[in-house]
Amino acid sequence: MVRTQRPRTEPVYQITGVAPGLQQDIAARSRRYAWSMGLRSVCFVLAVVTTGWVRWTFVGLAIVLPYIAVVVANAGREPNRPMPAVHQPVPQRLALEAPRELGAGPGSVRATRPPAA
């Protein structure tokens, strides 16, 4: 008997700060680009149909929108939300205290000066 995988009906919860997959990112960027180019096409058609200052506004938008669409479409793979904070304690470095005077502690060696030449 061969089991086929049924589509999931219950929701899948995302519990990590991992970014969406590459396929999802490319699909979202493609949709943004398509919408921008569709808006540019509408501006181009309206520039042909209208007259006066409105025409030049639509011409300007039709010229500028491709640049904006490319910039928006290429702005991908950035994290959408902040990554979860991970607490990493800073290690404490303890230092030994130096004796106040040389040879002040028990078992210390007195410093001797080298003989003068």
Coordinates of N, CA and C in Angstrom, one line a residue:
M1 N 0.8 -1.2 0.0 CA 0.0 0.0 0.0 C 0.9 1.2 0.0
V2 N 0.6 2.1 -0.9 CA 1.4 3.4 -1.0 C 0.7 4.5 -0.4
R3 N 1.3 5.2 0.5 CA 0.7 6.3 1.2 C 1.0 7.6 0.5
T4 N 0.0 8.4 0.3 CA 0.3 9.7 -0.3 C 0.2 10.7 0.8
Q5 N 1.0 11.7 0.6 CA 1.1 12.8 1.6 C -0.1 13.7 1.4
R6 N -0.9 13.9 2.4 CA -2.0 14.8 2.4 C -1.6 16.2 2.8
P7 N -2.2 17.2 2.2 CA -1.8 18.6 2.6 C -2.2 18.8 4.1
R8 N -1.4 19.5 4.8 CA -1.6 19.8 6.2 C -2.7 20.7 6.4
T9 N -3.6 20.4 7.3 CA -4.7 21.2 7.6 C -4.5 22.1 8.9
E10 N -3.7 21.6 9.8 CA -3.4 22.4 11.0 C -2.3 23.4 10.7
P11 N -2.3 24.5 11.4 CA -1.3 25.5 11.1 C 0.1 25.1 11.6
V12 N 1.1 25.6 10.9 CA 2.5 25.3 11.3 C 3.0 26.5 11.9
Y13 N 3.5 26.4 13.1 CA 4.0 27.5 13.9 C 5.5 27.6 13.7
Q14 N 5.9 28.9 13.5 CA 7.3 29.1 13.4 C 7.9 29.6 14.7
I15 N 8.9 28.8 15.3 CA 9.3 29.1 16.6 C 10.8 29.6 16.6
T16 N 11.4 29.8 15.5 CA 12.8 30.3 15.4 C 12.8 31.6 14.7
G17 N 14.0 32.2 14.7 CA 14.2 33.5 14.0 C 14.7 33.3 12.7
V18 N 14.6 32.1 12.1 CA 15.2 31.8 10.8 C 14.4 32.6 9.7
A19 N 15.1 33.1 8.7 CA 14.5 33.9 7.7 C 13.7 32.9 6.8
P20 N 12.7 33.4 6.0 CA 12.0 32.6 5.1 C 12.9 32.0 4.0
G21 N 12.5 30.9 3.4 CA 13.3 30.2 2.5 C 13.6 31.0 1.2
L22 N 14.6 30.6 0.5 CA 15.0 31.3 -0.7 C 13.8 31.3 -1.8
Q23 N 13.1 30.2 -1.9 CA 12.0 30.2 -2.9 C 10.9 31.2 -2.5
Q24 N 10.6 31.3 -1.2 CA 9.6 32.3 -0.8 C 10.1 33.7 -1.0
D25 N 11.4 33.9 -0.8 CA 11.9 35.3 -0.9 C 11.9 35.7 -2.4
I26 N 12.3 34.8 -3.3 CA 12.3 35.1 -4.7 C 10.9 35.3 -5.2
A27 N 9.9 34.5 -4.8 CA 8.5 34.7 -5.2 C 8.0 36.1 -4.7
A28 N 8.3 36.5 -3.5 CA 7.8 37.8 -3.0 C 8.5 38.9 -3.7
R29 N 9.8 38.8 -4.0 CA 10.4 39.9 -4.8 C 9.9 40.0 -6.2
S30 N 9.6 38.8 -6.8 CA 9.0 38.8 -8.2 C 7.6 39.5 -8.2
R31 N 6.8 39.2 -7.2 CA 5.5 39.9 -7.1 C 5.7 41.4 -6.9
R32 N 6.6 41.8 -6.1 CA 6.8 43.3 -5.9 C 7.2 43.9 -7.3
Y33 N 8.1 43.3 -8.0 CA 8.6 43.8 -9.3 C 7.4 43.8 -10.3
A34 N 6.6 42.8 -10.3 CA 5.5 42.7 -11.2 C 4.5 43.8 -10.9
W35 N 4.2 44.1 -9.7 CA 3.3 45.2 -9.3 C 3.8 46.5 -9.7
S36 N 5.1 46.7 -9.5 CA 5.7 48.0 -9.9 C 5.7 48.2 -11.4
M37 N 6.0 47.1 -12.2 CA 5.9 47.3 -13.6 C 4.5 47.4 -14.1
G38 N 3.6 46.8 -13.5 CA 2.2 47.0 -13.8 C 1.7 48.4 -13.6
L39 N 2.2 49.0 -12.5 CA 1.9 50.4 -12.2 C 2.5 51.3 -13.2
R40 N 3.7 51.0 -13.7 CA 4.4 51.7 -14.7 C 3.6 51.7 -16.0
S41 N 3.1 50.5 -16.4 CA 2.3 50.4 -17.6 C 1.1 51.2 -17.5
V42 N 0.4 51.2 -16.4 CA -0.8 52.1 -16.2 C -0.4 53.5 -16.4
C43 N 0.7 54.0 -15.8 CA 1.2 55.4 -16.0 C 1.5 55.7 -17.4
F44 N 2.1 54.7 -18.1 CA 2.4 55.0 -19.6 C 1.1 55.1 -20.4
V45 N 0.1 54.3 -20.1 CA -1.2 54.4 -20.8 C -1.9 55.7 -20.5
L46 N -1.8 56.1 -19.2 CA -2.5 57.3 -18.8 C -1.7 58.5 -19.4
A47 N -0.4 58.4 -19.6 CA 0.3 59.5 -20.2 C -0.1 59.7 -21.7
V48 N -0.4 58.6 -22.3 CA -0.9 58.7 -23.7 C -2.3 59.3 -23.8
V49 N -3.1 59.0 -22.9 CA -4.5 59.4 -22.9 C -4.8 60.8 -22.4
T50 N -4.0 61.2 -21.4 CA -4.3 62.6 -20.8 C -3.5 63.6 -21.5
T51 N -3.7 64.9 -21.1 CA -3.0 66.0 -21.7 C -2.6 67.0 -20.6
G52 N -1.7 67.9 -20.9 CA -1.3 69.0 -20.0 C -0.3 68.5 -19.0
W53 N -0.3 69.1 -17.8 CA 0.6 68.7 -16.7 C 0.4 67.3 -16.2
V54 N -0.8 66.8 -16.3 CA -1.1 65.4 -15.8 C -0.3 64.4 -16.7
R55 N -0.3 64.7 -18.0 CA 0.5 63.8 -18.9 C 1.9 63.8 -18.5
W56 N 2.6 64.9 -18.2 CA 4.0 65.0 -17.9 C 4.2 64.3 -16.5
T57 N 3.3 64.4 -15.7 CA 3.4 63.7 -14.4 C 3.5 62.2 -14.6
F58 N 2.6 61.7 -15.5 CA 2.6 60.2 -15.7 C 3.8 59.8 -16.5
V59 N 4.3 60.7 -17.4 CA 5.5 60.4 -18.1 C 6.7 60.3 -17.2
G60 N 6.7 61.2 -16.2 CA 7.8 61.2 -15.2 C 7.7 59.9 -14.4
L61 N 6.5 59.5 -14.0 CA 6.4 58.3 -13.2 C 6.8 57.1 -14.0
A62 N 6.4 57.1 -15.3 CA 6.7 55.9 -16.1 C 8.2 55.8 -16.3
I63 N 8.9 56.9 -16.3 CA 10.4 56.9 -16.4 C 11.1 56.5 -15.1
V64 N 10.6 57.0 -14.0 CA 11.2 56.7 -12.7 C 10.9 55.3 -12.1
L65 N 9.7 54.8 -12.4 CA 9.2 53.6 -11.7 C 10.1 52.4 -12.0
P66 N 10.7 52.2 -13.2 CA 11.5 51.0 -13.4 C 12.7 51.0 -12.5
Y67 N 13.3 52.2 -12.2 CA 14.5 52.2 -11.3 C 14.0 51.9 -9.9
I68 N 12.9 52.4 -9.5 CA 12.4 52.1 -8.1 C 12.0 50.6 -8.0
A69 N 11.4 50.1 -9.1 CA 11.0 48.7 -9.1 C 12.2 47.7 -8.9
V70 N 13.3 48.1 -9.6 CA 14.5 47.3 -9.5 C 15.1 47.3 -8.1
V71 N 15.2 48.5 -7.6 CA 15.8 48.7 -6.2 C 14.9 48.0 -5.2
V72 N 13.6 48.1 -5.3 CA 12.7 47.4 -4.4 C 12.8 45.9 -4.5
A73 N 12.9 45.4 -5.8 CA 13.0 44.0 -6.0 C 14.3 43.4 -5.5
N74 N 15.4 44.2 -5.6 CA 16.6 43.7 -5.2 C 16.9 43.8 -3.7
A75 N 16.0 44.5 -3.0 CA 16.1 44.6 -1.5 C 15.5 43.4 -0.9
G76 N 16.2 42.3 -0.9 CA 15.7 41.1 -0.3 C 16.7 40.4 0.6
R77 N 16.3 39.4 1.2 CA 17.1 38.6 2.1 C 17.6 39.3 3.3
E78 N 16.9 40.4 3.7 CA 17.1 41.0 5.0 C 16.2 40.4 6.0
P79 N 16.6 40.3 7.2 CA 15.7 39.7 8.2 C 14.4 40.6 8.4
N80 N 13.3 40.0 8.4 CA 12.0 40.8 8.6 C 11.8 41.1 10.0
R81 N 12.3 40.4 10.9 CA 12.1 40.6 12.3 C 13.4 40.4 13.1
P82 N 13.5 41.0 14.2 CA 14.8 40.9 15.0 C 15.0 39.4 15.4
M83 N 16.2 39.0 15.4 CA 16.6 37.7 15.9 C 16.3 37.6 17.4
P84 N 16.0 36.4 17.9 CA 15.8 36.3 19.3 C 17.1 36.5 20.1
A85 N 16.9 37.2 21.2 CA 18.1 37.5 22.0 C 18.6 36.2 22.7
V86 N 19.9 36.1 22.6 CA 20.5 34.9 23.3 C 21.4 35.5 24.4
H87 N 21.1 35.0 25.6 CA 21.9 35.5 26.7 C 23.2 34.7 26.9
Q88 N 24.3 35.4 26.7 CA 25.6 34.8 26.9 C 26.3 35.5 28.0
P89 N 26.5 34.9 29.2 CA 27.1 35.7 30.2 C 28.6 35.9 29.9
V90 N 29.0 37.1 30.3 CA 30.4 37.5 30.0 C 31.3 36.9 31.1
P91 N 32.3 36.1 30.7 CA 33.1 35.5 31.8 C 33.9 36.6 32.6
Q92 N 33.9 36.3 33.9 CA 34.6 37.3 34.7 C 36.1 36.8 34.9
R93 N 37.0 37.7 34.7 CA 38.4 37.4 34.8 C 38.8 38.0 36.2
L94 N 39.1 37.1 37.1 CA 39.6 37.5 38.4 C 41.1 37.6 38.4
A95 N 41.6 38.6 39.0 CA 43.0 38.9 39.1 C 43.5 38.7 40.5
L96 N 44.7 38.2 40.7 CA 45.2 38.1 42.0 C 45.8 39.5 42.4
E97 N 45.6 39.8 43.7 CA 46.1 41.1 44.2 C 47.6 41.0 44.4
A98 N 48.3 42.0 44.0 CA 49.7 42.1 44.2 C 50.0 42.5 45.6
P99 N 51.0 42.0 46.3 CA 51.4 42.5 47.6 C 51.7 44.0 47.6
R100 N 51.4 44.7 48.7 CA 51.7 46.1 48.7 C 53.2 46.4 48.7
E101 N 54.0 45.6 49.4 CA 55.4 45.7 49.4 C 56.0 44.5 48.8
L102 N 57.1 44.6 48.2 CA 57.8 43.4 47.7 C 58.3 42.6 48.8
G103 N 57.9 41.4 48.9 CA 58.4 40.5 50.0 C 57.5 40.7 51.2
A104 N 56.3 41.2 51.1 CA 55.5 41.4 52.3 C 54.7 40.1 52.7
G105 N 54.5 39.2 51.8 CA 53.7 38.0 52.1 C 54.6 36.9 52.7
P106 N 53.9 35.9 53.3 CA 54.7 34.7 53.8 C 55.2 33.9 52.6
G107 N 56.5 33.5 52.8 CA 57.1 32.7 51.8 C 57.5 33.4 50.5
S108 N 57.5 34.7 50.6 CA 57.9 35.5 49.5 C 59.4 35.6 49.4
V109 N 59.9 35.9 48.2 CA 61.4 36.0 48.0 C 61.7 37.5 47.9
R110 N 62.7 37.9 48.7 CA 63.1 39.3 48.7 C 63.9 39.5 47.4
A111 N 63.6 40.7 46.9 CA 64.3 41.0 45.7 C 65.7 41.6 46.0
T112 N 66.6 41.2 45.3 CA 68.0 41.7 45.5 C 68.4 42.5 44.3
R113 N 69.2 43.5 44.6 CA 69.7 44.3 43.5 C 71.0 43.7 43.0
P114 N 71.1 43.8 41.7 CA 72.4 43.3 41.1 C 73.5 44.2 41.6
P115 N 74.7 43.5 41.8 CA 75.9 44.3 42.3 C 76.2 45.4 41.3
A116 N 76.6 46.6 41.8 CA 76.9 47.7 41.0 C 78.3 47.5 40.3
A117 N 78.4 47.8 39.1 CA 79.6 47.5 38.4 C 80.6 48.6 38.5

